[in-house]
Structure formats: C-alpha cells, structure tokens
Short mmCIF file of C-alpha atoms in Angstrom, two decimals:
data_model
loop_
_atom_site.label_atom_id
_atom_site.label_comp_id
_atom_site.label_asym_id
_atom_site.label_seq_id
_atom_site.Cartn_x
_atom_site.Cartn_y
_atom_site.Cartn_z
CA MET R 1 -37.32 55.78 -21.94
CA ALA R 2 -41.01 55.09 -22.68
CA VAL R 3 -41.78 52.75 -25.56
CA ARG R 4 -44.55 54.10 -27.80
CA PRO R 5 -46.66 52.10 -30.25
CA VAL R 6 -45.45 52.52 -33.81
CA SER R 7 -47.65 54.43 -36.24
CA ARG R 8 -48.60 52.34 -39.26
CA ARG R 9 -49.23 55.54 -41.20
CA LYS R 10 -45.69 56.66 -40.42
CA MET R 11 -44.30 53.30 -41.50
CA LEU R 12 -46.21 53.26 -44.76
CA GLY R 13 -45.24 56.86 -45.52
CA LEU R 14 -41.49 56.36 -45.40
CA GLY R 15 -40.57 56.85 -49.03
CA GLY R 16 -43.05 54.43 -50.56
CA ALA R 17 -43.76 50.73 -50.28
CA GLY R 18 -40.13 49.63 -50.57
CA ALA R 19 -38.92 51.72 -47.65
CA ALA R 20 -41.96 50.74 -45.64
CA ALA R 21 -41.25 47.05 -46.26
CA LEU R 22 -37.71 47.55 -45.03
CA MET R 23 -38.89 49.27 -41.87
CA LEU R 24 -41.41 46.49 -41.29
CA GLY R 25 -38.78 43.76 -41.62
CA THR R 26 -40.54 42.24 -44.64
CA GLY R 27 -38.45 43.53 -47.56
CA GLU R 28 -34.96 43.00 -48.94
CA TRP R 29 -32.03 45.25 -48.04
CA SER R 30 -29.40 45.89 -50.67
CA SER R 31 -27.53 48.98 -49.47
CA GLY R 32 -25.05 49.39 -46.66
CA SER R 33 -26.76 52.18 -44.75
CA ALA R 34 -28.37 49.98 -42.12
CA HIS R 35 -26.19 49.06 -39.20
CA ALA R 36 -24.62 45.67 -39.32
CA ALA R 37 -25.61 43.72 -36.24
CA PRO R 38 -23.28 44.61 -33.39
CA ALA R 39 -21.37 41.76 -31.82
CA MET R 40 -23.58 40.31 -29.13
CA PRO R 41 -22.16 38.43 -26.16
CA SER R 42 -25.41 36.49 -25.72
CA ASP R 43 -27.79 34.81 -28.14
CA PRO R 44 -30.07 37.34 -29.91
CA PHE R 45 -32.39 34.47 -30.92
CA SER R 46 -33.49 33.79 -27.35
CA LEU R 47 -37.19 34.04 -28.33
CA GLY R 48 -36.82 31.45 -31.07
CA ILE R 49 -37.83 31.43 -34.70
CA ALA R 50 -41.10 30.71 -36.44
CA SER R 51 -42.91 30.48 -39.75
CA GLY R 52 -46.54 31.06 -40.55
CA GLU R 53 -49.33 32.04 -42.94
CA PRO R 54 -48.49 29.15 -45.30
CA ARG R 55 -49.46 29.55 -48.94
CA TRP R 56 -48.81 27.39 -51.98
CA ASP R 57 -45.88 29.59 -53.05
CA GLY R 58 -44.39 30.74 -49.75
CA VAL R 59 -44.52 31.48 -46.04
CA VAL R 60 -43.69 34.21 -43.56
CA LEU R 61 -40.55 33.75 -41.48
CA TRP R 62 -40.16 35.38 -38.08
CA THR R 63 -37.65 36.13 -35.38
CA ARG R 64 -37.00 38.93 -32.92
CA LEU R 65 -33.51 39.91 -31.82
CA ALA R 66 -33.56 39.95 -28.02
CA PRO R 67 -30.31 39.05 -26.24
CA ASP R 68 -32.02 40.17 -22.99
CA PRO R 69 -35.75 39.44 -23.45
CA PHE R 70 -36.49 40.44 -19.84
CA ALA R 71 -35.04 43.95 -20.11
CA GLU R 72 -37.54 46.11 -18.27
CA ASP R 73 -37.76 48.76 -21.00
CA GLY R 74 -39.10 46.16 -23.45
CA ARG R 75 -36.25 46.63 -25.93
CA GLY R 76 -34.82 43.15 -25.48
CA GLY R 77 -31.31 44.38 -24.75
CA MET R 78 -30.92 45.78 -28.28
CA PRO R 79 -29.45 49.18 -29.22
CA ASP R 80 -31.76 51.86 -30.57
CA VAL R 81 -30.61 51.40 -34.18
CA PRO R 82 -31.78 49.34 -37.18
CA VAL R 83 -29.89 46.07 -37.65
CA ARG R 84 -29.49 43.83 -40.69
CA VAL R 85 -30.64 40.21 -40.32
CA ALA R 86 -29.79 37.57 -42.92
CA TYR R 87 -31.98 34.57 -43.66
CA GLU R 88 -31.70 31.40 -45.75
CA VAL R 89 -34.33 28.96 -46.97
CA ALA R 90 -33.22 25.54 -48.18
CA SER R 91 -34.81 22.40 -49.56
CA ASP R 92 -32.67 20.24 -47.28
CA GLU R 93 -31.90 20.33 -43.57
CA ARG R 94 -28.14 20.66 -44.16
CA PHE R 95 -28.62 23.80 -46.33
CA SER R 96 -26.66 22.34 -49.23
CA ARG R 97 -29.49 23.46 -51.56
CA VAL R 98 -30.38 27.03 -50.59
CA VAL R 99 -33.36 28.25 -52.64
CA ARG R 100 -33.85 31.72 -51.10
CA ARG R 101 -31.55 34.02 -49.18
CA GLY R 102 -31.72 37.67 -48.31
CA THR R 103 -31.32 40.38 -45.70
CA VAL R 104 -34.04 42.27 -43.87
CA VAL R 105 -33.90 45.10 -41.38
CA ALA R 106 -34.83 44.74 -37.73
CA THR R 107 -35.91 48.14 -36.43
CA PRO R 108 -36.23 49.38 -32.85
CA GLU R 109 -39.74 50.63 -33.71
CA LEU R 110 -40.86 46.98 -34.00
CA ALA R 111 -38.66 45.64 -31.19
CA HIS R 112 -36.12 44.35 -33.74
CA SER R 113 -38.57 41.77 -35.08
CA VAL R 114 -38.49 40.73 -38.74
CA HIS R 115 -41.17 39.15 -40.92
CA PRO R 116 -39.66 38.33 -44.34
CA GLU R 117 -42.36 37.13 -46.72
CA ILE R 118 -40.88 34.36 -48.85
CA HIS R 119 -42.31 33.84 -52.33
CA GLY R 120 -41.54 31.57 -55.29
CA LEU R 121 -41.39 28.29 -53.39
CA ALA R 122 -42.81 25.04 -54.73
CA PRO R 123 -46.26 24.00 -53.48
CA ASP R 124 -46.79 21.25 -50.92
CA ARG R 125 -43.10 21.08 -50.06
CA VAL R 126 -41.05 21.00 -46.86
CA TYR R 127 -38.32 23.64 -46.43
CA TRP R 128 -35.82 24.56 -43.75
CA TYR R 129 -34.80 28.08 -42.72
CA ARG R 130 -32.47 29.97 -40.40
CA PHE R 131 -31.35 33.49 -39.52
CA ARG R 132 -27.97 35.10 -38.85
CA ALA R 133 -27.20 38.32 -36.93
CA GLY R 134 -24.47 39.70 -34.71
CA GLY R 135 -22.18 36.74 -35.19
CA HIS R 136 -24.90 34.30 -34.10
CA LEU R 137 -26.73 31.64 -36.09
CA SER R 138 -30.31 30.87 -35.14
CA PRO R 139 -31.73 27.39 -34.65
CA VAL R 140 -32.98 25.72 -37.82
CA GLY R 141 -36.71 25.80 -38.47
CA ARG R 142 -38.84 23.53 -40.61
CA THR R 143 -41.81 24.82 -42.59
CA ARG R 144 -44.11 23.70 -45.38
CA THR R 145 -46.05 25.26 -48.22
CA THR R 146 -49.65 24.31 -48.92
CA PRO R 147 -50.91 22.48 -52.04
CA ALA R 148 -51.43 24.41 -55.26
CA PRO R 149 -54.82 26.00 -55.97
CA GLY R 150 -57.20 23.69 -57.77
CA THR R 151 -55.45 20.52 -56.65
CA MET R 152 -56.96 17.91 -54.35
CA PRO R 153 -54.31 16.78 -51.86
CA ARG R 154 -54.50 13.32 -50.41
CA ASP R 155 -54.97 14.56 -46.85
CA LEU R 156 -54.31 17.29 -44.29
CA ARG R 157 -52.77 16.82 -40.86
CA PHE R 158 -52.79 19.69 -38.39
CA ALA R 159 -53.25 20.48 -34.70
CA PHE R 160 -54.99 23.34 -32.96
CA ALA R 161 -54.30 24.78 -29.54
CA SER R 162 -55.18 27.75 -27.33
CA CYS R 163 -55.09 29.20 -23.83
CA GLN R 164 -51.62 28.95 -22.29
CA ALA R 165 -51.49 30.85 -19.00
CA TRP R 166 -47.81 30.70 -18.04
CA GLN R 167 -48.49 30.76 -14.33
CA ASP R 168 -50.85 27.77 -14.49
CA GLY R 169 -48.36 25.13 -15.52
CA HIS R 170 -45.68 23.76 -17.81
CA PHE R 171 -46.02 23.86 -21.59
CA THR R 172 -45.43 20.10 -21.86
CA ALA R 173 -48.24 19.69 -24.39
CA TYR R 174 -46.17 21.61 -26.93
CA ASP R 175 -43.30 19.13 -26.63
CA HIS R 176 -45.72 16.39 -27.65
CA LEU R 177 -47.28 18.53 -30.37
CA ALA R 178 -43.80 19.20 -31.78
CA ASP R 179 -43.30 15.43 -32.18
CA GLU R 180 -46.47 14.98 -34.26
CA ASP R 181 -46.52 14.50 -38.03
CA LEU R 182 -48.28 17.73 -39.04
CA ASP R 183 -48.59 20.06 -42.00
CA LEU R 184 -49.41 23.11 -39.89
CA VAL R 185 -50.64 24.36 -36.50
CA VAL R 186 -53.59 26.68 -35.80
CA HIS R 187 -53.52 28.78 -32.64
CA LEU R 188 -56.96 30.07 -31.68
CA GLY R 189 -56.09 32.71 -29.12
CA ASP R 190 -55.09 33.47 -25.54
CA TYR R 191 -51.47 32.99 -26.53
CA LEU R 192 -50.72 34.99 -23.40
CA TYR R 193 -52.68 36.36 -20.46
CA GLU R 194 -52.56 40.00 -19.48
CA TYR R 195 -52.60 39.37 -15.75
CA GLY R 196 -49.65 40.12 -13.55
CA VAL R 197 -47.67 37.01 -12.67
CA LYS R 198 -46.88 36.75 -8.97
CA THR R 199 -47.90 33.38 -7.56
CA ASN R 200 -48.05 30.39 -9.85
CA LYS R 201 -48.45 26.64 -9.95
CA ARG R 202 -44.85 26.05 -11.00
CA GLY R 203 -43.21 26.81 -7.67
CA ILE R 204 -41.38 29.76 -9.25
CA VAL R 205 -41.18 33.24 -7.76
CA THR R 206 -41.20 35.77 -10.57
CA ASP R 207 -39.34 39.05 -10.79
CA PRO R 208 -41.42 42.06 -9.61
CA LYS R 209 -41.39 43.45 -13.16
CA PHE R 210 -43.96 40.75 -14.03
CA HIS R 211 -46.27 41.49 -11.10
CA THR R 212 -48.22 44.33 -12.69
CA GLU R 213 -51.07 43.88 -15.15
CA THR R 214 -50.00 44.11 -18.78
CA VAL R 215 -51.10 47.46 -20.21
CA SER R 216 -48.16 49.25 -21.90
CA LEU R 217 -46.19 48.19 -24.97
CA ALA R 218 -43.05 47.57 -22.90
CA ARG R 219 -45.03 45.39 -20.51
CA TYR R 220 -46.67 43.37 -23.33
CA ARG R 221 -43.21 42.77 -24.78
CA LEU R 222 -42.03 41.49 -21.40
CA GLN R 223 -45.03 39.17 -21.17
CA TYR R 224 -44.31 37.71 -24.60
CA GLY R 225 -40.69 37.26 -23.54
CA LEU R 226 -41.84 35.31 -20.49
CA TYR R 227 -44.08 33.03 -22.52
CA LYS R 228 -41.52 32.48 -25.26
CA SER R 229 -38.94 31.52 -22.65
CA GLU R 230 -40.72 28.14 -22.74
CA ALA R 231 -38.59 25.75 -24.82
CA PRO R 232 -41.56 23.51 -25.80
CA LEU R 233 -43.36 26.51 -27.31
CA ARG R 234 -40.27 27.58 -29.25
CA ARG R 235 -39.82 24.01 -30.49
CA ALA R 236 -43.41 23.74 -31.72
CA HIS R 237 -43.03 27.05 -33.57
CA ALA R 238 -39.80 25.87 -35.19
CA ASN R 239 -41.26 22.58 -36.42
CA PHE R 240 -44.37 23.75 -38.30
CA PRO R 241 -45.90 26.84 -39.92
CA TRP R 242 -48.55 28.42 -37.69
CA ILE R 243 -51.81 30.20 -38.47
CA MET R 244 -52.51 32.52 -35.54
CA THR R 245 -55.28 34.73 -34.28
CA PHE R 246 -56.18 36.31 -30.94
CA ASP R 247 -59.02 36.04 -28.47
CA ASP R 248 -59.46 38.36 -25.48
CA HIS R 249 -56.47 37.89 -23.15
CA GLU R 250 -53.93 39.14 -25.67
CA VAL R 251 -55.51 42.51 -24.78
CA GLU R 252 -57.83 42.18 -21.76
CA ASN R 253 -60.39 39.66 -20.53
CA ASN R 254 -63.77 39.78 -22.32
CA TRP R 255 -63.20 43.06 -24.14
CA ALA R 256 -65.67 43.97 -26.87
CA ASP R 257 -64.70 46.37 -29.67
CA GLY R 258 -63.85 49.62 -27.88
CA ILE R 259 -65.26 48.53 -24.54
CA PRO R 260 -62.97 47.25 -21.79
CA GLU R 261 -63.97 44.79 -19.11
CA ASN R 262 -66.29 45.48 -16.16
CA GLY R 263 -67.40 49.02 -17.00
CA GLN R 264 -63.93 50.56 -16.83
CA ASP R 265 -63.24 53.97 -18.33
CA PRO R 266 -63.03 53.36 -22.11
CA ALA R 267 -60.84 56.41 -22.80
CA PRO R 268 -57.43 54.68 -22.28
CA PHE R 269 -58.54 51.45 -23.99
CA PRO R 270 -57.61 52.32 -27.63
CA ALA R 271 -54.00 52.94 -26.54
CA ARG R 272 -53.96 49.61 -24.73
CA ARG R 273 -55.36 47.82 -27.77
CA ALA R 274 -52.76 49.46 -30.00
CA ALA R 275 -49.94 48.36 -27.70
CA ALA R 276 -51.31 44.81 -27.45
CA PHE R 277 -51.75 44.42 -31.21
CA GLN R 278 -48.29 45.78 -31.94
CA ALA R 279 -46.71 43.39 -29.45
CA LEU R 280 -48.64 40.51 -31.00
CA TYR R 281 -47.33 41.43 -34.45
CA GLU R 282 -43.80 41.74 -33.10
CA HIS R 283 -43.93 38.18 -31.72
CA ALA R 284 -45.85 36.26 -34.38
CA PRO R 285 -45.21 35.08 -37.97
CA LEU R 286 -47.81 37.39 -39.52
CA ARG R 287 -47.85 39.10 -42.90
CA ARG R 288 -47.59 42.82 -43.50
CA ALA R 289 -51.37 42.80 -44.00
CA GLN R 290 -51.68 42.05 -40.29
CA LEU R 291 -49.61 45.03 -39.17
CA PRO R 292 -51.87 46.97 -36.78
CA ALA R 293 -53.23 50.36 -37.74
CA SER R 294 -53.07 51.87 -34.25
CA PRO R 295 -55.90 50.19 -32.25
CA ASP R 296 -57.15 48.18 -35.27
CA VAL R 297 -55.78 45.15 -37.07
CA GLN R 298 -57.02 43.06 -40.01
CA MET R 299 -57.09 39.51 -38.66
CA TYR R 300 -60.00 37.80 -40.37
CA ARG R 301 -58.65 36.10 -43.47
CA ARG R 302 -58.87 32.90 -45.48
CA LEU R 303 -56.08 30.42 -46.19
CA PRO R 304 -56.81 27.59 -48.63
CA TYR R 305 -55.34 24.11 -48.51
CA GLY R 306 -55.83 23.19 -52.15
CA ARG R 307 -59.44 22.12 -52.70
CA LEU R 308 -59.44 19.93 -49.62
CA ALA R 309 -59.96 22.66 -47.01
CA ASP R 310 -60.37 26.37 -46.48
CA PHE R 311 -59.27 27.89 -43.18
CA THR R 312 -61.53 30.87 -42.55
CA MET R 313 -60.08 32.66 -39.54
CA LEU R 314 -62.62 34.74 -37.64
CA ASP R 315 -62.20 37.82 -35.45
CA THR R 316 -64.81 37.70 -32.69
CA ARG R 317 -63.51 40.66 -30.65
CA GLN R 318 -62.92 43.81 -32.70
CA TYR R 319 -66.37 44.28 -34.23
CA ARG R 320 -68.78 42.83 -31.67
CA ASP R 321 -71.52 44.54 -29.71
CA ASP R 322 -70.99 44.61 -25.97
CA GLN R 323 -71.98 41.43 -24.17
CA PRO R 324 -75.69 41.54 -23.31
CA CYS R 325 -77.09 41.86 -19.81
CA GLY R 326 -73.76 42.78 -18.24
CA ASP R 327 -71.93 39.63 -19.41
CA GLY R 328 -71.59 36.60 -17.13
CA VAL R 329 -74.15 33.77 -16.99
CA SER R 330 -77.88 34.27 -17.42
CA ALA R 331 -81.09 32.26 -17.59
CA ASP R 332 -83.35 35.16 -18.63
CA CYS R 333 -81.35 37.58 -20.79
CA ALA R 334 -83.75 38.48 -23.61
CA ASP R 335 -81.19 40.79 -25.22
CA ARG R 336 -79.09 37.82 -26.30
CA LEU R 337 -81.86 36.98 -28.79
CA ASP R 338 -81.98 40.48 -30.31
CA PRO R 339 -81.75 40.10 -34.13
CA GLY R 340 -79.74 43.34 -34.39
CA ARG R 341 -76.86 42.14 -32.22
CA THR R 342 -73.58 41.12 -33.84
CA LEU R 343 -70.46 39.24 -32.83
CA LEU R 344 -68.68 39.51 -36.19
CA GLY R 345 -69.79 42.92 -37.45
CA ALA R 346 -71.69 43.27 -40.71
CA ARG R 347 -68.64 43.50 -42.96
CA GLN R 348 -66.95 40.39 -41.60
CA ARG R 349 -70.21 38.43 -41.50
CA ASP R 350 -70.93 39.23 -45.15
CA TRP R 351 -67.37 38.21 -46.04
CA VAL R 352 -67.85 34.86 -44.30
CA LEU R 353 -71.15 34.24 -46.06
CA ARG R 354 -69.67 35.10 -49.47
CA GLY R 355 -66.95 32.59 -48.73
CA PHE R 356 -69.57 29.93 -48.05
CA ARG R 357 -71.09 30.53 -51.48
CA ARG R 358 -67.79 30.62 -53.39
CA SER R 359 -65.56 28.09 -51.69
CA PRO R 360 -64.91 24.81 -53.54
CA ALA R 361 -63.34 23.25 -50.44
CA ARG R 362 -64.36 19.80 -49.26
CA TRP R 363 -63.98 20.96 -45.63
CA GLN R 364 -64.98 24.50 -44.65
CA VAL R 365 -63.02 25.15 -41.45
CA LEU R 366 -63.91 28.15 -39.27
CA GLY R 367 -61.13 29.17 -36.89
CA ASN R 368 -63.26 30.52 -34.05
CA GLN R 369 -62.37 31.92 -30.64
CA ALA R 370 -65.38 31.29 -28.35
CA PRO R 371 -67.73 28.27 -28.60
CA MET R 372 -70.41 28.54 -31.27
CA GLY R 373 -72.62 25.69 -30.06
CA GLN R 374 -75.05 26.24 -27.21
CA THR R 375 -73.64 25.50 -23.74
CA ASP R 376 -76.68 25.12 -21.51
CA HIS R 377 -75.97 24.90 -17.76
CA ASP R 378 -79.53 23.79 -16.91
CA PRO R 379 -80.44 20.10 -17.37
CA GLY R 380 -84.10 21.02 -16.86
CA PRO R 381 -86.46 22.90 -19.17
CA GLY R 382 -84.69 26.25 -18.76
CA THR R 383 -81.67 27.58 -20.65
CA THR R 384 -78.76 29.12 -18.73
CA VAL R 385 -75.76 30.19 -20.79
CA TRP R 386 -72.60 32.27 -20.80
CA LEU R 387 -73.13 35.58 -22.61
CA ASP R 388 -69.62 36.26 -23.96
CA PRO R 389 -69.54 33.50 -26.64
CA TRP R 390 -72.06 32.92 -29.45
CA ASP R 391 -74.80 32.13 -26.90
CA GLY R 392 -74.93 35.89 -26.30
CA TYR R 393 -75.46 36.56 -30.03
CA VAL R 394 -78.06 33.94 -30.95
CA ALA R 395 -79.63 35.54 -34.03
CA GLU R 396 -76.30 35.99 -35.79
CA ARG R 397 -75.30 32.40 -34.97
CA ASN R 398 -78.60 31.14 -36.39
CA ARG R 399 -78.14 33.21 -39.55
CA LEU R 400 -74.58 31.98 -40.07
CA LEU R 401 -75.53 28.32 -39.62
CA ALA R 402 -78.69 28.64 -41.70
CA GLU R 403 -76.84 30.20 -44.61
CA ALA R 404 -74.10 27.59 -44.44
CA ASP R 405 -76.84 25.00 -44.78
CA ALA R 406 -78.81 26.86 -47.45
CA THR R 407 -75.79 27.64 -49.63
CA GLY R 408 -74.69 24.02 -49.67
CA VAL R 409 -71.47 24.20 -47.67
CA ARG R 410 -70.34 20.62 -48.04
CA ASN R 411 -68.82 20.07 -44.62
CA LEU R 412 -68.84 22.86 -42.03
CA VAL R 413 -66.38 22.22 -39.19
CA VAL R 414 -65.74 24.83 -36.50
CA ILE R 415 -62.55 24.62 -34.43
CA THR R 416 -62.61 26.62 -31.22
CA GLY R 417 -60.56 27.44 -28.12
CA ASP R 418 -61.31 29.56 -25.03
CA ARG R 419 -63.17 27.10 -22.80
CA HIS R 420 -60.29 25.06 -21.22
CA GLN R 421 -62.35 21.95 -21.94
CA ASN R 422 -62.64 19.47 -24.80
CA TYR R 423 -66.02 19.10 -26.56
CA ALA R 424 -67.27 17.36 -29.67
CA TRP R 425 -70.79 18.40 -30.58
CA ASP R 426 -73.30 19.04 -33.34
CA LEU R 427 -74.12 22.52 -34.62
CA LYS R 428 -77.88 23.09 -34.93
CA ARG R 429 -79.68 25.65 -37.07
CA ASP R 430 -81.69 26.70 -34.02
CA TYR R 431 -81.04 25.33 -30.55
CA ALA R 432 -84.46 26.55 -29.36
CA ASP R 433 -86.12 24.04 -31.72
CA PRO R 434 -85.69 20.41 -30.57
CA GLY R 435 -86.25 19.25 -34.14
CA SER R 436 -83.69 21.59 -35.68
CA PRO R 437 -81.38 19.90 -38.20
CA THR R 438 -77.68 19.42 -37.65
CA VAL R 439 -75.73 21.59 -40.10
CA GLY R 440 -72.13 21.18 -38.95
CA ALA R 441 -69.72 20.00 -36.29
CA GLU R 442 -67.70 21.89 -33.71
CA PHE R 443 -64.60 20.71 -31.92
CA VAL R 444 -63.71 22.79 -28.88
CA GLY R 445 -60.10 22.28 -27.79
CA THR R 446 -58.91 22.49 -24.22
CA SER R 447 -56.15 24.72 -22.90
CA VAL R 448 -52.43 24.06 -23.01
CA THR R 449 -52.12 25.07 -19.33
CA SER R 450 -54.93 27.43 -18.30
CA GLY R 451 -56.84 26.11 -15.32
CA GLY R 452 -54.07 23.88 -14.02
CA ASP R 453 -54.10 20.09 -14.12
CA GLY R 454 -57.79 19.60 -14.88
CA ALA R 455 -59.68 16.29 -14.77
CA ASP R 456 -61.14 13.83 -17.23
CA MET R 457 -64.69 14.38 -15.99
CA THR R 458 -65.97 17.15 -13.72
CA ALA R 459 -69.31 18.00 -12.14
CA GLN R 460 -69.71 20.73 -14.75
CA GLY R 461 -69.00 18.22 -17.50
CA GLU R 462 -71.72 15.91 -16.20
CA THR R 463 -74.13 18.86 -16.16
CA PHE R 464 -73.23 19.84 -19.71
CA LEU R 465 -73.71 16.30 -21.02
CA ALA R 466 -77.12 16.13 -19.33
CA ALA R 467 -78.23 19.58 -20.51
CA ASN R 468 -76.91 19.54 -24.09
CA PRO R 469 -78.05 16.56 -26.17
CA HIS R 470 -75.96 17.80 -29.08
CA MET R 471 -72.78 17.31 -26.97
CA LYS R 472 -71.18 13.95 -27.76
CA PHE R 473 -67.97 14.24 -25.72
CA PHE R 474 -66.58 16.19 -22.77
CA ASN R 475 -63.13 16.18 -21.17
CA GLY R 476 -61.49 18.65 -18.77
CA GLN R 477 -57.78 17.83 -19.09
CA ARG R 478 -55.05 19.90 -20.79
CA GLY R 479 -53.57 19.35 -24.26
CA TYR R 480 -54.43 20.02 -27.89
CA VAL R 481 -56.46 18.54 -30.75
CA ARG R 482 -54.83 16.67 -33.62
CA VAL R 483 -56.77 16.50 -36.90
CA HIS R 484 -56.49 14.19 -39.89
CA ALA R 485 -58.77 15.02 -42.82
CA ASP R 486 -59.00 13.41 -46.25
CA GLN R 487 -61.69 13.43 -48.91
CA GLU R 488 -63.95 10.99 -47.06
CA ARG R 489 -63.49 11.72 -43.37
CA TRP R 490 -62.37 14.20 -40.71
CA ARG R 491 -60.98 12.80 -37.46
CA SER R 492 -60.24 14.88 -34.35
CA ASP R 493 -58.01 13.23 -31.74
CA PHE R 494 -58.20 14.82 -28.29
CA ARG R 495 -54.60 14.63 -27.08
CA VAL R 496 -54.36 15.14 -23.32
CA VAL R 497 -51.76 15.23 -20.55
CA PRO R 498 -52.59 14.15 -16.97
CA TYR R 499 -50.90 17.12 -15.31
CA VAL R 500 -49.16 20.43 -16.04
CA THR R 501 -48.18 21.61 -12.57
CA ARG R 502 -45.03 19.52 -12.82
CA PRO R 503 -42.98 18.75 -15.92
CA GLY R 504 -42.68 15.54 -17.88
CA ALA R 505 -46.32 14.52 -18.37
CA PRO R 506 -46.99 11.82 -20.98
CA VAL R 507 -49.59 12.36 -23.70
CA SER R 508 -52.43 10.10 -24.76
CA THR R 509 -55.46 10.21 -27.05
CA ARG R 510 -58.46 10.49 -24.74
CA ALA R 511 -61.00 10.10 -27.56
CA SER R 512 -61.41 10.47 -31.30
CA ALA R 513 -64.44 11.96 -33.03
CA VAL R 514 -65.26 11.75 -36.72
CA VAL R 515 -67.18 13.71 -39.34
CA GLU R 516 -68.05 11.82 -42.52
CA ASP R 517 -68.06 13.69 -45.83
CA GLY R 518 -71.59 14.84 -46.62
CA ARG R 519 -72.97 13.81 -43.23
CA PRO R 520 -73.19 16.82 -40.85
CA GLY R 521 -72.39 16.30 -37.22
CA VAL R 522 -70.10 14.32 -34.96
CA GLN R 523 -69.71 10.56 -34.65
CA LEU R 524 -67.74 8.88 -31.87
#
C-alpha cells in the first residue's frame, strides 16, 4: 500500500488541540481506547532514542517504533494501528527518582514516531529517560536542560556536525563525539543524502530497495532507517540533546524554494518536499511547532543558553531565490550582486535582524547551512565563487553583517556545515573592499563521512588560503567541531579522524581557533 504524507490540517482538526497532540505523539494519553503495543518478537527501538530542542524547563524526547526498519513499505514492520508508548524521565541513571512519566500515542500516520514535550524540569540539569512498548524497554538516554533565562552560566560546551553520506564511510566520528563532555549537539544539515545507494566505500553491497533515488515518503523512511542503523549515530543521539536543521540533501541537492535541481519539472517537487519534511520530523527530536504543513515547515527558530549564548537557527533553503547564473561556479556572474536577491526571505531576514537588536547574549551564534564568508577560487585579482552559498547572494550577506555591526552585536559567530572542509575565517562587512572591517567569525565544520577519507591539506585548500586573506585555517579531513565558550573566550577545536573508509579511526584535535570577547574575528 502507498504511504501518503500526513496532512497537518487533518491532524490539527481532530477534535481540538488535545486530540491533535495525541495524534502527533506529543500529548498524554489517559484513556484505554488506543491499542496497547502488540507483543513484538524483535526490538521496536531499533532506530534508537533521542532528545532535542533543549530549554530551561524541558526537552523533546523522541523514538520511532520500527521492529523492521528496512520494510520496503516504509512502515517499519508495525501494524496499521495506533500504539501506546510509555516514557520515564529521572534525575538519576538508575531511575530511582523518576520526575516525569507518561504515555503517548505512536500513530501509523507518523510512522509510529513519538515526540513527547517534557516540561517542568529544573534548569541546567542532567536527566535520564527511556521508553517502553510491546514488552520491550528502550536504551537509556541522557539529556540536559539549558540555564534559566537571565542567568549567566559559567560556560557552554557543544559540538556541531553535518554531512554524513552513508555510502562514503563509517560514522566513527560520532563514537568520539559521544565520548565528549558536552551540553548539547548542533546538526547543521545533510543528515542524509537522497541519492540511491548502490556502490559504496564500505565494501557493502546494499539491498536493491536502496538503489533508487529517494523521492517518496516510504523511500525517505527507508533512507533514515539505513542511516540510523549506524550505532555511533544512535549513541551520539542518546548522550546529548540535539538542535537540528536541514540543508539541501534531506530533500534534493541544491534545491531553492519551489525549484528543484538542474531545471527539472517543478510540478512534482512540492510533493517531494512534503514527503522529505515529514520523514525528517518522524526521525528527529523536534517540537510540534516543527511539524510540516505539507511542503512547508517552520525551522528557523532561536534557542537561548541563559545570557551566555543565543542559537539562532537559519533556514537557507525554503525562502531563497534561485541560484544566480545557473548555479555552479562563476567569475563573472553580475546577478549575484543584485540587491533584490535573497537567501533568507524578507520575513526571516527581518526576524534575524530584530534578534540582533534585542538579544542580550554574550555570543550570538548563527546556525547556518552554507558558508557565509567569501570563498574565492582565484588567487589573482579576479573573484571566482560558488553561487549556491552566500557568495551568490552578496547584497543580503552585506546587509546582515553590516546590521550586526551597527546594532552592536557583541560577538557574532557563525557555525556552518555543507563544505566537507574545515575553515576558520573572519567575516567582513564587504569582501569587495580590501579595507572592510571584520565584524564576526565563522567556523565551517567538515563532514562526518561525505567525500571519503579526505586529507589534511589539498590543492584546493592551498588555493583557498592564497586567494582568501580572511581564511586563517583550512583542513580537508572528516570529523566535527567541539566548542568551549565562556564569558571571555570562544574556542573551536577541529576534531578529525584520519580515515572513514574502514572502521576504528582515532580522533585528534587538528587545530584550535579562538574568538576573544569584544574582538571580532579569529585568532589561531
């Protein structure tokens, strides 16, 4: 049977907000009309557990019941009935002090995923959680609330990651990330890739069901099942709360608003977007506010960490103009300078700028998908750039950076994925002006696997360092970025592994880069 994207309007019209919350797996269940979980011969928690969207008073918990995550119909081996799922939250790992417990409903419409939103927890506190269904107990997860509003925490420790093409290598970096001492994790997109998986760098021959490109809801669910079959990824989810967003590959490479890649027929694209966004929601610890409305989803949002930091998560896909000059790389694309072009859309851009003016945070952190700083490929007098990231939308970048400077943002730090390379560089008000002031810092994190093993330095890296004087560091290996920020200093540690095409790689800190409070730009 075909799997159709769920209608948010239908969900929210089912007898008011309470019934809708039950159907969405976010609300409490107190009656006996939902089916108790049938006895399951295999583990329904095969995709793991997770928490996310940390606030000072609570978090979102997540799991999806899927005793057979590779079932070709995308249903995970579950019956076509709603099932009750119990959860517990405790202040100790042994669950001798349970502080919250309840039951939520896993519905077939959302692939039997649940997203209970836990409230009333103490700020800046570690908690443990678990689920129970069908006679099975889930693994135990660890999460943490953020500091209370108005308080100034001593420090913040987090990591950010992106770009994890399953076929390109092992997720070893996540095993090392899971061992870090962190308060949270930020994932900046390309959690999965839409491509069919036939050949790969792991020496594994995949089932033919994974060979086709990911377009339908059932196929997106299968792709998430494949990625979440990685134990290191499940472990990293279980150890920390995550803040997640998407880039392009969760839907399709380099899409822009309603426009698919490479001039394809746009008519089927809204249905593909709707399927992709629903599958993302079904497999991520997101709040009800992030439930897709057909082909649209509200993903830009702000999460404070006391008065020390604000995480402003951007959406650089849904509202953008099409890439100028046919996308790709260009040395002479005048359209990229057009002052009317937008990457964020007017509404999101104005929201970001209002946040600059109102935020009391010591560190203003933009969670960004494609590099904001200029990436010139030409060491000579010319400028050759990619057109999909902010280099294709120069006027809006200049406005954003100028207003951050003019409104007195204390410390602007942009964290970015997408590029499969590590950079530390200065953000300039106008890259066309050699004397332009530095107004912030950007740390671009490499991929977890995408691109294969990589190398410390590449010919492209040497070109970038020669062509971009604002670039202070380049590295082309795989890994993630670990951050420690306090009131005086931000430090980014580039954590890298030497290979991903075979398991067991060690991790090391290739370099550390620092931003001092009140001093824009990067220091090595």
